[in-house]
Amino acid sequence: MSRGKLVVLEGIDGAGKTSIAYKLLEDLEKSEYHALYTYEPYNTRYVEILKNEYNNFRSAFLDALTYAADRLLHIEMVIDPAIREGKIVVCDRYYYSSAAYQGAMGAPIEWILEINRFARKPDIAIYLDIDPELGLKRRRGLSSRFPEYEQLEILEKVRQNYLYLVDKGLLIMVDASRSFNEVYHDVKKLVAEKLRIDF
Ligand code: TMP
């Protein structure tokens, strides 16, 4: 069986990651590829413990370490086994989220990338770029599990950090302010080219 692949989608809430991921999955499966959708944070119990029991002691550093630990568990329990089975794994958020969000909260991006160095490298990582104001508008009415990041000022910093990762060549940017069909068309094309698959 051929080796599986890891596709990562990134962006602020409201960028459309989840809808794009689901459509990718649908089309991959229609073309008879085995695919799996997954997302981070994975085992939110880690994050819950951090919030419920240690909230007074929280920092961007502790958050970044918690997400990194959660990620290694996610890789070990979900991503690697699926890849070994030859699946195309579509992951909604990955270590770029740590770089962008915990970076925005004050931890140095290079350090965040360093503590995630042992996480499997994706075959392709796409950043869906939207203006945070548009993201908030799109999400209005939907509840987030992590509302503290929904402040415009922070989201502006998060976006700058994502753009920095694009500049570093770690993420491929897609303009997600357009219609779903336009955004999906570009994402699908990038995935097909990079993974050298036809779907
Ligand atoms: P969601 O469940 O509403 O998508 O929220 C996920 C939130 O978690 C989002 O605001 C970003 C945040 N997050 C981080 O801050 N660092 C990380 O490493 C990950 C995976 C998520």
PDB file of C-alpha atoms and ligand atoms in Angstrom:
ATOM      1  CA  MET A   1       0.000   0.000   0.000  1.00  0.00           C
ATOM      2  CA  SER A   2       1.334   3.463  -0.872  1.00  0.00           C
ATOM      3  CA  ARG A   3       2.467   5.771   1.889  1.00  0.00           C
ATOM      4  CA  GLY A   4      -0.194   8.180   3.111  1.00  0.00           C
ATOM      5  CA  LYS A   5       0.061  11.940   3.064  1.00  0.00           C
ATOM      6  CA  LEU A   6      -0.517  14.791   5.464  1.00  0.00           C
ATOM      7  CA  VAL A   7      -2.401  17.879   4.292  1.00  0.00           C
ATOM      8  CA  VAL A   8      -2.702  20.781   6.735  1.00  0.00           C
ATOM      9  CA  LEU A   9      -5.156  23.666   6.604  1.00  0.00           C
ATOM     10  CA  GLU A  10      -4.479  26.801   8.621  1.00  0.00           C
ATOM     11  CA  GLY A  11      -6.080  30.171   9.197  1.00  0.00           C
ATOM     12  CA  ILE A  12      -8.052  32.157  11.718  1.00  0.00           C
ATOM     13  CA  ASP A  13     -11.567  31.099  12.671  1.00  0.00           C
ATOM     14  CA  GLY A  14     -13.986  32.052   9.938  1.00  0.00           C
ATOM     15  CA  ALA A  15     -11.447  31.485   7.141  1.00  0.00           C
ATOM     16  CA  GLY A  16     -13.365  28.387   6.096  1.00  0.00           C
ATOM     17  CA  LYS A  17     -10.840  25.674   7.024  1.00  0.00           C
ATOM     18  CA  THR A  18     -13.397  23.144   8.155  1.00  0.00           C
ATOM     19  CA  SER A  19     -15.734  23.494   5.147  1.00  0.00           C
ATOM     20  CA  ILE A  20     -12.773  23.266   2.777  1.00  0.00           C
ATOM     21  CA  ALA A  21     -11.467  20.216   4.630  1.00  0.00           C
ATOM     22  CA  TYR A  22     -14.830  18.448   4.399  1.00  0.00           C
ATOM     23  CA  LYS A  23     -15.145  19.156   0.683  1.00  0.00           C
ATOM     24  CA  LEU A  24     -11.604  17.882   0.092  1.00  0.00           C
ATOM     25  CA  LEU A  25     -12.486  14.714   1.928  1.00  0.00           C
ATOM     26  CA  GLU A  26     -15.664  14.257  -0.050  1.00  0.00           C
ATOM     27  CA  ASP A  27     -13.857  14.666  -3.392  1.00  0.00           C
ATOM     28  CA  LEU A  28     -10.923  12.476  -2.373  1.00  0.00           C
ATOM     29  CA  GLU A  29     -13.289   9.709  -1.346  1.00  0.00           C
ATOM     30  CA  LYS A  30     -15.289  10.064  -4.559  1.00  0.00           C
ATOM     31  CA  SER A  31     -12.030   9.368  -6.384  1.00  0.00           C
ATOM     32  CA  GLU A  32     -11.504   6.351  -4.129  1.00  0.00           C
ATOM     33  CA  TYR A  33      -8.676   7.727  -2.046  1.00  0.00           C
ATOM     34  CA  HIS A  34      -8.826   6.803   1.608  1.00  0.00           C
ATOM     35  CA  ALA A  35      -8.929  10.014   3.563  1.00  0.00           C
ATOM     36  CA  LEU A  36      -9.274  11.076   7.175  1.00  0.00           C
ATOM     37  CA  TYR A  37     -10.321  14.397   8.667  1.00  0.00           C
ATOM     38  CA  THR A  38      -8.825  15.391  11.990  1.00  0.00           C
ATOM     39  CA  TYR A  39      -8.189  18.628  13.892  1.00  0.00           C
ATOM     40  CA  GLU A  40      -6.201  20.277  16.644  1.00  0.00           C
ATOM     41  CA  PRO A  41      -6.283  20.788  19.543  1.00  0.00           C
ATOM     42  CA  TYR A  42      -6.689  17.012  19.583  1.00  0.00           C
ATOM     43  CA  ASN A  43      -7.205  15.810  23.142  1.00  0.00           C
ATOM     44  CA  THR A  44      -8.730  18.973  24.544  1.00  0.00           C
ATOM     45  CA  ARG A  45      -8.472  17.479  28.059  1.00  0.00           C
ATOM     46  CA  TYR A  46      -4.894  18.752  28.135  1.00  0.00           C
ATOM     47  CA  VAL A  47      -6.069  22.208  27.240  1.00  0.00           C
ATOM     48  CA  GLU A  48      -9.009  21.952  29.648  1.00  0.00           C
ATOM     49  CA  ILE A  49      -6.708  21.049  32.538  1.00  0.00           C
ATOM     50  CA  LEU A  50      -4.520  23.994  31.673  1.00  0.00           C
ATOM     51  CA  LYS A  51      -7.495  26.321  31.664  1.00  0.00           C
ATOM     52  CA  ASN A  52      -9.443  24.923  34.592  1.00  0.00           C
ATOM     53  CA  GLU A  53      -6.648  24.128  37.001  1.00  0.00           C
ATOM     54  CA  TYR A  54      -3.768  26.387  36.045  1.00  0.00           C
ATOM     55  CA  ASN A  55      -5.465  29.374  34.481  1.00  0.00           C
ATOM     56  CA  ASN A  56      -3.812  31.833  36.866  1.00  0.00           C
ATOM     57  CA  PHE A  57      -0.389  30.608  35.858  1.00  0.00           C
ATOM     58  CA  ARG A  58      -0.939  30.567  32.131  1.00  0.00           C
ATOM     59  CA  SER A  59       1.452  32.108  29.636  1.00  0.00           C
ATOM     60  CA  ALA A  60       2.043  31.858  25.911  1.00  0.00           C
ATOM     61  CA  PHE A  61       4.982  29.574  26.749  1.00  0.00           C
ATOM     62  CA  LEU A  62       2.948  27.143  28.835  1.00  0.00           C
ATOM     63  CA  ASP A  63       0.196  27.180  26.201  1.00  0.00           C
ATOM     64  CA  ALA A  64       2.706  26.454  23.420  1.00  0.00           C
ATOM     65  CA  LEU A  65       4.173  23.527  25.379  1.00  0.00           C
ATOM     66  CA  THR A  66       0.690  22.164  26.103  1.00  0.00           C
ATOM     67  CA  TYR A  67      -0.332  22.327  22.452  1.00  0.00           C
ATOM     68  CA  ALA A  68       2.987  20.730  21.447  1.00  0.00           C
ATOM     69  CA  ALA A  69       2.391  17.806  23.843  1.00  0.00           C
ATOM     70  CA  ASP A  70      -1.191  17.482  22.628  1.00  0.00           C
ATOM     71  CA  ARG A  71       0.155  17.409  19.063  1.00  0.00           C
ATOM     72  CA  LEU A  72       2.647  14.612  19.684  1.00  0.00           C
ATOM     73  CA  LEU A  73      -0.182  12.550  21.115  1.00  0.00           C
ATOM     74  CA  HIS A  74      -2.327  13.371  18.098  1.00  0.00           C
ATOM     75  CA  ILE A  75       0.456  12.291  15.730  1.00  0.00           C
ATOM     76  CA  GLU A  76       1.132   9.094  17.652  1.00  0.00           C
ATOM     77  CA  MET A  77      -2.500   8.075  18.064  1.00  0.00           C
ATOM     78  CA  VAL A  78      -4.181   9.321  14.887  1.00  0.00           C
ATOM     79  CA  ILE A  79      -1.976  10.806  12.176  1.00  0.00           C
ATOM     80  CA  ASP A  80       0.865   8.286  11.968  1.00  0.00           C
ATOM     81  CA  PRO A  81      -1.375   5.193  12.070  1.00  0.00           C
ATOM     82  CA  ALA A  82      -3.568   6.639   9.285  1.00  0.00           C
ATOM     83  CA  ILE A  83      -0.520   7.493   7.188  1.00  0.00           C
ATOM     84  CA  ARG A  84       0.827   3.996   7.681  1.00  0.00           C
ATOM     85  CA  GLU A  85      -2.486   2.711   6.308  1.00  0.00           C
ATOM     86  CA  GLY A  86      -1.915   4.829   3.215  1.00  0.00           C
ATOM     87  CA  LYS A  87      -4.552   7.439   4.020  1.00  0.00           C
ATOM     88  CA  ILE A  88      -4.560  11.088   3.051  1.00  0.00           C
ATOM     89  CA  VAL A  89      -4.925  12.892   6.367  1.00  0.00           C
ATOM     90  CA  VAL A  90      -6.501  16.343   6.250  1.00  0.00           C
ATOM     91  CA  CYS A  91      -5.635  18.147   9.460  1.00  0.00           C
ATOM     92  CA  ASP A  92      -7.487  21.285  10.533  1.00  0.00           C
ATOM     93  CA  ARG A  93      -4.710  23.294  12.331  1.00  0.00           C
ATOM     94  CA  TYR A  94      -1.209  22.060  13.199  1.00  0.00           C
ATOM     95  CA  TYR A  95       1.955  23.558  14.669  1.00  0.00           C
ATOM     96  CA  TYR A  96       1.571  26.679  12.534  1.00  0.00           C
ATOM     97  CA  SER A  97      -1.403  27.527  14.778  1.00  0.00           C
ATOM     98  CA  SER A  98       0.923  27.476  17.767  1.00  0.00           C
ATOM     99  CA  ALA A  99       3.411  29.703  15.952  1.00  0.00           C
ATOM    100  CA  ALA A 100       0.649  32.130  14.952  1.00  0.00           C
ATOM    101  CA  TYR A 101      -1.443  32.239  18.165  1.00  0.00           C
ATOM    102  CA  GLN A 102       1.088  31.676  20.937  1.00  0.00           C
ATOM    103  CA  GLY A 103       3.429  33.897  18.911  1.00  0.00           C
ATOM    104  CA  ALA A 104       0.757  36.604  19.034  1.00  0.00           C
ATOM    105  CA  MET A 105       0.524  36.124  22.801  1.00  0.00           C
ATOM    106  CA  GLY A 106       4.254  36.740  23.254  1.00  0.00           C
ATOM    107  CA  ALA A 107       6.223  33.510  22.765  1.00  0.00           C
ATOM    108  CA  PRO A 108       8.997  33.758  20.134  1.00  0.00           C
ATOM    109  CA  ILE A 109       7.956  32.060  16.883  1.00  0.00           C
ATOM    110  CA  GLU A 110      11.353  30.414  16.358  1.00  0.00           C
ATOM    111  CA  TRP A 111      11.138  28.799  19.786  1.00  0.00           C
ATOM    112  CA  ILE A 112       7.622  27.536  19.048  1.00  0.00           C
ATOM    113  CA  LEU A 113       8.816  26.003  15.781  1.00  0.00           C
ATOM    114  CA  GLU A 114      11.738  24.459  17.672  1.00  0.00           C
ATOM    115  CA  ILE A 115       9.554  22.710  20.285  1.00  0.00           C
ATOM    116  CA  ASN A 116       7.502  21.314  17.412  1.00  0.00           C
ATOM    117  CA  ARG A 117      10.521  20.176  15.438  1.00  0.00           C
ATOM    118  CA  PHE A 118       9.806  16.511  16.032  1.00  0.00           C
ATOM    119  CA  ALA A 119       6.259  16.725  14.723  1.00  0.00           C
ATOM    120  CA  ARG A 120       5.837  15.085  11.322  1.00  0.00           C
ATOM    121  CA  LYS A 121       6.298  17.571   8.468  1.00  0.00           C
ATOM    122  CA  PRO A 122       3.184  17.890   6.321  1.00  0.00           C
ATOM    123  CA  ASP A 123       3.281  17.160   2.592  1.00  0.00           C
ATOM    124  CA  ILE A 124       1.457  20.435   2.054  1.00  0.00           C
ATOM    125  CA  ALA A 125       0.347  23.180   4.446  1.00  0.00           C
ATOM    126  CA  ILE A 126      -2.104  25.769   3.165  1.00  0.00           C
ATOM    127  CA  TYR A 127      -2.929  29.044   4.858  1.00  0.00           C
ATOM    128  CA  LEU A 128      -6.403  30.440   4.148  1.00  0.00           C
ATOM    129  CA  ASP A 129      -5.951  34.180   4.465  1.00  0.00           C
ATOM    130  CA  ILE A 130      -8.769  36.516   5.472  1.00  0.00           C
ATOM    131  CA  ASP A 131      -9.017  39.848   7.182  1.00  0.00           C
ATOM    132  CA  PRO A 132      -9.780  39.130  10.869  1.00  0.00           C
ATOM    133  CA  GLU A 133     -12.770  41.467  10.743  1.00  0.00           C
ATOM    134  CA  LEU A 134     -14.302  39.332   8.001  1.00  0.00           C
ATOM    135  CA  GLY A 135     -13.443  36.195   9.988  1.00  0.00           C
ATOM    136  CA  LEU A 136     -15.283  37.503  13.033  1.00  0.00           C
ATOM    137  CA  LYS A 137     -18.276  38.482  10.895  1.00  0.00           C
ATOM    138  CA  ARG A 138     -18.450  35.044   9.317  1.00  0.00           C
ATOM    139  CA  ARG A 139     -18.267  33.381  12.683  1.00  0.00           C
ATOM    140  CA  ARG A 140     -20.829  35.563  14.415  1.00  0.00           C
ATOM    141  CA  GLY A 141     -23.329  33.303  16.104  1.00  0.00           C
ATOM    142  CA  LEU A 142     -21.015  30.302  16.100  1.00  0.00           C
ATOM    143  CA  SER A 143     -19.464  29.547  19.444  1.00  0.00           C
ATOM    144  CA  SER A 144     -15.726  29.013  19.731  1.00  0.00           C
ATOM    145  CA  ARG A 145     -14.178  26.700  22.259  1.00  0.00           C
ATOM    146  CA  PHE A 146     -11.464  29.313  22.730  1.00  0.00           C
ATOM    147  CA  PRO A 147     -13.131  32.745  22.711  1.00  0.00           C
ATOM    148  CA  GLU A 148     -10.128  34.572  24.194  1.00  0.00           C
ATOM    149  CA  TYR A 149      -8.455  34.747  20.795  1.00  0.00           C
ATOM    150  CA  GLU A 150     -11.428  36.384  19.197  1.00  0.00           C
ATOM    151  CA  GLN A 151     -10.206  39.869  19.822  1.00  0.00           C
ATOM    152  CA  LEU A 152      -9.453  41.798  16.726  1.00  0.00           C
ATOM    153  CA  GLU A 153      -6.117  43.102  17.947  1.00  0.00           C
ATOM    154  CA  ILE A 154      -4.817  39.628  18.679  1.00  0.00           C
ATOM    155  CA  LEU A 155      -6.195  38.236  15.446  1.00  0.00           C
ATOM    156  CA  GLU A 156      -4.322  40.952  13.516  1.00  0.00           C
ATOM    157  CA  LYS A 157      -1.101  39.722  15.132  1.00  0.00           C
ATOM    158  CA  VAL A 158      -2.056  36.119  14.421  1.00  0.00           C
ATOM    159  CA  ARG A 159      -2.481  37.034  10.770  1.00  0.00           C
ATOM    160  CA  GLN A 160       0.904  38.794  10.656  1.00  0.00           C
ATOM    161  CA  ASN A 161       2.492  35.650  12.090  1.00  0.00           C
ATOM    162  CA  TYR A 162       0.824  33.465   9.476  1.00  0.00           C
ATOM    163  CA  LEU A 163       2.097  35.839   6.779  1.00  0.00           C
ATOM    164  CA  TYR A 164       5.592  35.531   8.275  1.00  0.00           C
ATOM    165  CA  LEU A 165       5.336  31.729   7.943  1.00  0.00           C
ATOM    166  CA  VAL A 166       4.231  32.205   4.324  1.00  0.00           C
ATOM    167  CA  ASP A 167       7.331  34.382   3.738  1.00  0.00           C
ATOM    168  CA  LYS A 168       9.509  31.683   5.279  1.00  0.00           C
ATOM    169  CA  GLY A 169       8.104  29.212   2.757  1.00  0.00           C
ATOM    170  CA  LEU A 170       6.418  27.102   5.455  1.00  0.00           C
ATOM    171  CA  LEU A 171       2.855  27.811   4.334  1.00  0.00           C
ATOM    172  CA  ILE A 172       1.237  28.342   0.927  1.00  0.00           C
ATOM    173  CA  MET A 173      -1.242  31.203   0.984  1.00  0.00           C
ATOM    174  CA  VAL A 174      -4.693  31.144  -0.603  1.00  0.00           C
ATOM    175  CA  ASP A 175      -6.911  34.245  -0.590  1.00  0.00           C
ATOM    176  CA  ALA A 176      -9.936  33.058   1.395  1.00  0.00           C
ATOM    177  CA  SER A 177     -11.908  36.299   1.212  1.00  0.00           C
ATOM    178  CA  ARG A 178     -13.426  35.046  -2.075  1.00  0.00           C
ATOM    179  CA  SER A 179     -16.380  32.716  -2.584  1.00  0.00           C
ATOM    180  CA  PHE A 180     -16.197  29.166  -1.287  1.00  0.00           C
ATOM    181  CA  ASN A 181     -15.996  27.734  -4.820  1.00  0.00           C
ATOM    182  CA  GLU A 182     -13.086  29.962  -5.818  1.00  0.00           C
ATOM    183  CA  VAL A 183     -11.149  29.205  -2.643  1.00  0.00           C
ATOM    184  CA  TYR A 184     -11.844  25.484  -2.904  1.00  0.00           C
ATOM    185  CA  HIS A 185     -10.790  25.415  -6.557  1.00  0.00           C
ATOM    186  CA  ASP A 186      -7.342  26.804  -5.639  1.00  0.00           C
ATOM    187  CA  VAL A 187      -6.921  24.537  -2.622  1.00  0.00           C
ATOM    188  CA  LYS A 188      -7.855  21.428  -4.592  1.00  0.00           C
ATOM    189  CA  LYS A 189      -5.435  22.345  -7.386  1.00  0.00           C
ATOM    190  CA  LEU A 190      -2.571  22.878  -4.927  1.00  0.00           C
ATOM    191  CA  VAL A 191      -3.262  19.593  -3.148  1.00  0.00           C
ATOM    192  CA  ALA A 192      -3.523  17.651  -6.420  1.00  0.00           C
ATOM    193  CA  GLU A 193      -0.244  19.124  -7.708  1.00  0.00           C
ATOM    194  CA  LYS A 194       1.707  18.691  -4.509  1.00  0.00           C
ATOM    195  CA  LEU A 195       0.483  15.174  -3.778  1.00  0.00           C
ATOM    196  CA  ARG A 196       0.634  14.281  -7.481  1.00  0.00           C
ATOM    197  CA  ILE A 197      -2.818  12.815  -7.425  1.00  0.00           C
ATOM    198  CA  ASP A 198      -5.797  13.232  -9.676  1.00  0.00           C
ATOM    199  CA  PHE A 199      -9.119  13.796  -7.970  1.00  0.00           C
TER     200      PHE A 199
HETATM  201  P1  TMP B   1     -11.689  26.174  17.523  1.00  0.00           P
HETATM  202  O1  TMP B   1     -11.934  24.920  18.250  1.00  0.00           O
HETATM  203  O2  TMP B   1     -12.764  27.194  17.647  1.00  0.00           O
HETATM  204  O3  TMP B   1     -11.201  25.985  16.116  1.00  0.00           O
HETATM  205  O4  TMP B   1     -10.507  26.879  18.260  1.00  0.00           O
HETATM  206  C1  TMP B   1      -9.223  26.452  18.216  1.00  0.00           C
HETATM  207  C2  TMP B   1      -8.446  27.541  18.903  1.00  0.00           C
HETATM  208  O5  TMP B   1      -7.247  27.011  19.445  1.00  0.00           O
HETATM  209  C3  TMP B   1      -8.087  28.670  17.969  1.00  0.00           C
HETATM  210  O6  TMP B   1      -8.504  29.892  18.529  1.00  0.00           O
HETATM  211  C4  TMP B   1      -6.589  28.639  17.945  1.00  0.00           C
HETATM  212  C5  TMP B   1      -6.214  27.883  19.181  1.00  0.00           C
HETATM  213  N1  TMP B   1      -4.962  27.129  19.036  1.00  0.00           N
HETATM  214  C6  TMP B   1      -3.798  27.674  19.523  1.00  0.00           C
HETATM  215  O7  TMP B   1      -3.809  28.756  20.084  1.00  0.00           O
HETATM  216  N2  TMP B   1      -2.636  26.981  19.367  1.00  0.00           N
HETATM  217  C7  TMP B   1      -2.573  25.767  18.755  1.00  0.00           C
HETATM  218  O8  TMP B   1      -1.487  25.168  18.639  1.00  0.00           O
HETATM  219  C8  TMP B   1      -3.802  25.211  18.245  1.00  0.00           C
HETATM  220  C9  TMP B   1      -3.782  23.881  17.570  1.00  0.00           C
HETATM  221  C10 TMP B   1      -4.966  25.923  18.415  1.00  0.00           C
END
